[in-house]
XYZ file of C-alpha atoms in Angstrom:
405
model
C 0.000 0.000 0.000
C 1.281 3.464 -0.930
C 0.197 6.274 1.377
C 1.379 9.876 0.999
C 4.210 8.671 -1.276
C 5.397 6.105 1.301
C 5.397 2.484 0.139
C 4.388 0.515 3.216
C 5.417 -2.752 1.531
C 9.021 -1.699 2.202
C 8.405 0.621 5.162
C 10.277 -1.413 7.780
C 13.324 -1.738 5.545
C 13.531 2.022 5.078
C 12.449 3.418 8.460
C 14.344 4.306 10.436
C 17.309 5.027 8.198
C 20.850 4.083 9.224
C 21.114 7.197 11.396
C 17.896 6.365 13.231
C 15.576 8.881 11.570
C 11.918 8.497 10.669
C 11.806 11.397 8.238
C 13.164 14.274 10.341
C 12.325 12.626 13.671
C 14.591 10.394 15.752
C 18.380 10.356 15.665
C 20.806 10.109 18.585
C 21.461 13.413 20.352
C 23.993 12.215 22.899
C 27.569 12.926 23.972
C 30.434 11.595 21.821
C 31.200 8.966 24.459
C 27.601 7.779 24.595
C 27.511 7.675 20.798
C 30.061 4.889 21.049
C 27.748 3.057 23.457
C 24.766 3.533 21.123
C 26.827 2.251 18.205
C 27.806 -0.811 20.259
C 24.152 -1.540 21.058
C 23.099 -0.981 17.430
C 25.732 -3.333 16.066
C 24.917 -5.982 18.667
C 21.192 -5.724 17.945
C 21.609 -5.973 14.167
C 23.809 -9.022 14.699
C 21.512 -10.967 16.993
C 18.182 -9.957 15.421
C 19.254 -11.942 12.339
C 20.593 -14.842 14.380
C 18.550 -18.041 14.273
C 19.752 -18.888 17.789
C 18.552 -15.539 19.199
C 15.229 -15.673 17.357
C 14.601 -19.263 18.470
C 15.434 -18.386 22.077
C 13.153 -15.332 22.062
C 10.309 -17.371 20.559
C 10.803 -20.069 23.176
C 10.704 -17.487 25.964
C 7.532 -15.944 24.567
C 5.866 -19.334 24.287
C 7.025 -21.021 27.492
C 7.537 -18.094 29.887
C 5.383 -15.188 28.716
C 2.368 -17.217 27.635
C 2.228 -15.918 24.068
C 0.310 -15.664 21.883
C -2.148 -13.639 23.937
C -5.763 -14.064 22.765
C -8.302 -11.722 21.210
C -11.598 -11.399 23.059
C -14.880 -10.308 21.508
C -16.359 -7.670 23.847
C -19.900 -8.701 23.004
C -21.823 -7.147 25.886
C -20.010 -3.838 25.566
C -20.585 -3.882 21.788
C -24.310 -4.594 22.159
C -24.744 -1.762 24.642
C -23.138 0.725 22.256
C -24.925 -0.327 19.039
C -23.985 -2.404 16.001
C -20.205 -1.995 15.894
C -18.397 -5.046 17.235
C -15.471 -4.304 19.549
C -12.625 -6.746 20.142
C -9.622 -6.593 22.461
C -6.076 -7.876 21.995
C -5.401 -9.164 25.504
C -1.907 -7.984 26.419
C -3.208 -7.895 29.995
C -2.791 -11.681 29.849
C 0.897 -11.465 28.922
C 3.078 -12.480 31.901
C 3.427 -9.561 34.383
C 0.129 -8.123 33.145
C 1.109 -5.838 30.266
C 2.854 -5.599 26.912
C 6.107 -4.354 28.482
C 7.656 -7.800 28.916
C 7.750 -8.186 25.116
C 10.653 -5.781 24.761
C 12.153 -6.291 28.236
C 12.934 -9.961 27.565
C 14.458 -8.972 24.240
C 16.551 -6.177 25.773
C 17.731 -8.396 28.638
C 18.679 -11.139 26.173
C 20.647 -8.511 24.248
C 22.355 -7.430 27.494
C 23.457 -11.033 28.149
C 24.794 -11.298 24.601
C 26.798 -8.079 25.114
C 28.218 -9.307 28.428
C 26.519 -6.622 30.540
C 25.954 -7.240 34.240
C 23.163 -4.753 34.951
C 20.011 -3.381 33.367
C 18.818 0.158 34.143
C 15.388 1.611 33.442
C 12.764 4.178 34.319
C 9.113 3.461 35.020
C 5.926 5.473 35.425
C 2.984 3.148 35.996
C 5.417 0.494 37.162
C 4.645 -2.067 34.444
C 7.929 -1.500 32.634
C 9.783 -1.705 35.952
C 8.060 -4.955 36.869
C 8.719 -6.386 33.419
C 12.407 -5.498 33.476
C 12.791 -6.769 37.052
C 11.211 -10.016 35.841
C 13.594 -10.227 32.877
C 16.580 -9.473 35.120
C 15.571 -12.238 37.520
C 15.133 -14.641 34.587
C 18.597 -13.906 33.164
C 20.439 -13.338 36.458
C 21.170 -9.637 35.959
C 21.316 -6.764 38.444
C 18.464 -4.287 38.008
C 18.020 -0.605 38.960
C 14.603 0.973 38.388
C 14.157 4.751 38.666
C 10.667 5.927 39.624
C 9.239 9.302 40.632
C 7.951 9.788 44.176
C 4.443 10.607 42.938
C 4.245 7.391 40.939
C 5.694 5.331 43.799
C 2.731 6.421 45.923
C 0.185 5.808 43.131
C 1.594 2.439 42.105
C 2.488 0.795 45.427
C 1.593 -2.768 44.279
C 4.037 -2.573 41.383
C 6.753 -1.124 43.612
C 6.337 -4.129 45.898
C 6.493 -6.506 42.937
C 9.745 -4.976 41.701
C 11.341 -5.329 45.132
C 10.162 -8.933 45.511
C 11.720 -9.697 42.125
C 15.053 -8.361 43.419
C 15.187 -4.956 41.735
C 16.622 -1.866 43.382
C 13.882 0.804 43.175
C 15.475 4.272 43.176
C 13.089 7.058 44.221
C 13.335 10.239 42.125
C 12.462 13.310 44.188
C 13.241 16.279 41.911
C 10.887 18.215 39.610
C 7.359 16.862 39.262
C 8.590 13.466 40.520
C 6.910 11.542 37.681
C 7.929 9.790 34.462
C 9.980 12.527 32.782
C 12.140 12.957 35.896
C 12.533 9.171 36.195
C 13.868 9.083 32.621
C 16.279 11.927 33.433
C 17.648 10.062 36.463
C 17.922 6.711 34.704
C 19.689 8.296 31.750
C 22.175 10.025 34.077
C 22.891 6.718 35.808
C 23.440 5.010 32.476
C 25.865 7.722 31.347
C 28.007 6.917 34.387
C 27.844 3.136 34.100
C 27.269 2.203 30.457
C 30.352 -0.010 30.259
C 28.807 -2.592 32.592
C 25.114 -1.855 32.048
C 22.497 -1.346 29.368
C 19.676 1.171 29.592
C 16.481 -0.693 28.738
C 14.247 2.167 27.662
C 10.575 1.517 28.416
C 9.080 2.910 25.224
C 9.801 3.789 21.590
C 11.742 6.888 22.705
C 15.358 7.810 23.395
C 18.351 7.825 21.065
C 18.673 5.398 18.159
C 18.502 2.360 18.200
C 15.907 2.225 21.003
C 12.815 3.497 19.136
C 13.457 0.918 16.407
C 14.472 -1.882 18.735
C 11.504 -1.525 21.105
C 9.117 -1.307 18.140
C 10.585 -4.463 16.648
C 10.233 -6.408 19.896
C 6.675 -5.102 20.367
C 5.618 -5.860 16.776
C 4.755 -9.372 17.925
C 1.510 -7.830 19.241
C 0.402 -6.497 15.871
C 1.564 -9.545 13.927
C -0.337 -11.881 16.258
C -3.419 -9.651 16.305
C -3.706 -9.435 12.528
C -3.459 -13.196 12.125
C -5.849 -13.931 14.987
C -8.489 -11.412 13.921
C -8.614 -12.611 10.326
C -8.911 -16.224 11.464
C -11.633 -15.267 13.961
C -13.762 -13.119 11.645
C -12.566 -13.831 8.105
C -11.589 -10.201 7.529
C -9.499 -7.322 8.838
C -10.905 -4.942 11.462
C -12.251 -1.659 10.146
C -10.339 0.244 12.822
C -7.687 -0.404 15.454
C -7.101 1.694 18.576
C -4.231 1.972 21.082
C -3.219 4.469 23.773
C 0.136 6.187 23.773
C 2.432 8.259 25.926
C 5.857 7.400 24.501
C 3.980 4.822 22.474
C 5.496 1.330 22.729
C 2.259 -0.666 22.782
C 0.840 1.441 19.951
C 3.964 1.141 17.782
C 4.015 -2.634 18.114
C 0.268 -2.956 17.534
C 0.213 -0.619 14.525
C 3.165 -2.446 12.932
C 0.931 -5.376 12.038
C -1.561 -3.194 10.141
C 0.328 -0.269 8.546
C 0.195 -1.887 5.110
C -3.537 -2.703 5.338
C -6.681 -0.692 4.485
C -7.426 -0.243 8.191
C -8.114 3.018 10.039
C -5.551 3.404 12.831
C -6.071 5.531 15.947
C -3.460 6.497 18.540
C -4.982 8.036 21.662
C -3.159 10.525 23.875
C -4.217 11.624 27.381
C -6.148 14.908 27.451
C -6.188 14.701 31.232
C -8.106 17.601 32.791
C -8.211 19.794 29.665
C -6.253 21.689 27.031
C -4.327 24.047 29.337
C -0.580 23.344 29.363
C 0.161 21.271 32.444
C -3.293 19.644 32.476
C -2.615 17.041 29.786
C 0.134 15.018 28.073
C -1.079 15.214 24.471
C 2.190 16.114 22.765
C 1.174 15.258 19.194
C -1.970 17.380 19.494
C -0.466 20.434 21.179
C 3.318 20.118 20.930
C 6.049 21.231 18.570
C 9.317 19.823 17.277
C 12.041 19.533 19.881
C 14.840 17.388 21.288
C 14.774 15.665 24.666
C 16.229 12.461 26.091
C 18.440 12.027 23.038
C 15.865 12.127 20.220
C 14.006 14.641 18.060
C 10.224 14.427 18.043
C 7.104 16.419 18.894
C 7.107 17.620 22.489
C 5.248 19.906 24.850
C 7.339 22.960 25.726
C 7.133 25.642 28.375
C 7.763 29.355 27.778
C 11.536 28.730 27.837
C 11.401 25.947 25.255
C 12.098 23.274 27.860
C 9.929 20.154 28.346
C 6.656 21.352 29.861
C 5.014 19.870 32.961
C 2.444 17.270 31.988
C -0.399 15.428 33.675
C -2.463 12.303 33.133
C -4.511 10.116 35.425
C -2.406 7.304 33.902
C 1.152 7.301 35.236
C 2.397 5.464 32.159
C 1.205 8.183 29.764
C 2.382 11.399 31.447
C 5.403 12.019 29.218
C 5.978 15.352 27.422
C 6.899 13.862 24.057
C 6.068 10.918 21.821
C 8.173 8.380 20.007
C 9.737 9.696 16.772
C 7.959 7.099 14.642
C 4.614 8.321 15.966
C 5.592 11.893 15.057
C 6.435 10.659 11.543
C 3.197 8.686 11.114
C 1.277 11.701 12.403
C 2.970 13.942 9.853
C 2.196 11.454 7.073
C -1.436 11.188 8.172
C -1.259 7.390 8.161
C -2.333 7.219 11.819
C -5.134 9.313 13.298
C -3.894 10.707 16.615
C -6.610 11.958 18.936
C -7.246 12.534 22.642
C -9.482 11.349 25.472
C -9.826 12.887 28.926
C -9.698 11.531 32.466
C -13.467 11.370 33.043
C -14.205 9.305 29.939
C -11.222 7.095 30.736
C -12.425 6.270 34.249
C -15.952 5.643 32.947
C -14.490 3.138 30.469
C -12.441 1.531 33.263
C -15.640 0.680 35.142
C -17.699 -0.095 32.040
C -15.308 -2.748 30.758
C -14.960 -4.207 34.252
C -18.717 -4.493 34.782
C -19.753 -5.646 31.314
C -16.868 -7.951 30.384
C -15.164 -8.999 33.626
C -11.912 -7.359 32.493
C -10.324 -4.715 34.747
C -8.104 -2.672 32.391
C -5.089 -0.562 33.220
C -5.909 3.157 33.288
C -3.523 3.549 30.345
C -5.478 0.987 28.308
C -8.767 2.531 29.439
C -7.916 5.555 27.268
C -8.064 3.288 24.205
C -11.253 1.582 25.405
C -12.930 4.953 26.026
C -12.031 6.176 22.546
C -13.218 2.926 20.945
C -16.574 3.368 22.697
C -16.930 6.864 21.211
C -15.742 5.689 17.814
C -18.255 2.823 17.794
C -21.139 5.264 18.206
C -19.742 7.407 15.390
C -19.092 4.513 12.970
C -22.516 2.899 13.291
C -21.328 -0.402 11.786
C -18.161 -2.436 11.373
C -15.503 -3.658 13.804
C -12.898 -2.161 16.102
C -9.877 -3.936 17.582
C -8.466 -2.347 20.750
C -5.023 -3.089 22.120
C -5.734 -3.778 25.795
C -2.141 -3.097 26.755
C -2.352 -3.953 30.462
C -4.491 -5.019 33.386
C -5.711 -2.745 36.147
C -4.628 -4.521 39.327
C -2.021 -1.810 39.868
C -4.653 0.949 39.588
C -7.528 -0.325 41.730
C -6.523 1.275 45.045
C -5.835 4.613 43.368
C -9.119 4.598 41.415
C -11.185 3.697 44.473
C -9.473 6.328 46.605
C -9.875 9.099 44.038
C -13.132 8.214 42.297
C -14.909 5.734 44.539
C -16.930 2.834 43.131
C -19.090 4.031 40.254
């Protein structure tokens, strides 16, 4: 399929280019010394991603340890309540550790072992990436440091406990807004000091090249599985697919399976409390081009041109930029990027729980909420939602803040 002069038959061979750019977005804006580290990781990744031994090992891990493939569920009661459009969910909440994050964490940890590294370092917001990397570190016998903002530590206490039980060292980040952006800052600083013995396992399709590409590639298993499963289940492709995004790892992997198909694709950012700067984290809707954390993309800026404060009810989405590939797909118009606010998100959290017996992560509830609105607008057809995680981690916070609806 050719879209806006881009041939999606060869898209993954051409994007990113050898310098890590998706169009003008991406790259590696790091110190000369760290450029050597990025080059080392890139060369190691390109070596092992073509290795039959590595591929076989990763497939075995996914099958025997992660529980892949995850299923697709027809959300029949929810669909019937909304009208004639049939809504389906790709159940990444049933992936081991409860979210999509383990897909790239096992791959990154396997890469770390191949490179002879002793430690993995990461940031986390909602805690799912931290839990996934702590799990991968335990599996491979690696040390693990997880950086997490104080605000998120309080909101996500169950995941903090899980990380510690798994043997990770959870490092509390107390500066700035004490959320995801500051956790990335701290983790990146730690990596700069210890990159010879460690690898920074970025939790999304962000950061300097090769991480946006590498995380997307590891996460593409979601979209590849989903496309095959949906066509076998229904005999056709979905009319639309929907995923939430902050940095955008679950969305990038999910979309990868459908970019070359006549399917409408929707990436949903958090509108939070409204359009005022500081009340949302919708960078693609309200941001501008800028560099942060080693990559060029679309970001929310304050009056000084620095990363702006952001907010979302979902800890995993409150990041002031988006992955460079999402910025590129937004510019091309291939993916429809839109927003949904906190109130609709929490309504969807309870609606899916009550009607389908599935408690979704607040992050994933953004996608569910948008799919519910889209279903009413479409009138007929089918929608496939990437249910990127389960809501165990969010229940105490939701009850405390919103009560039982």
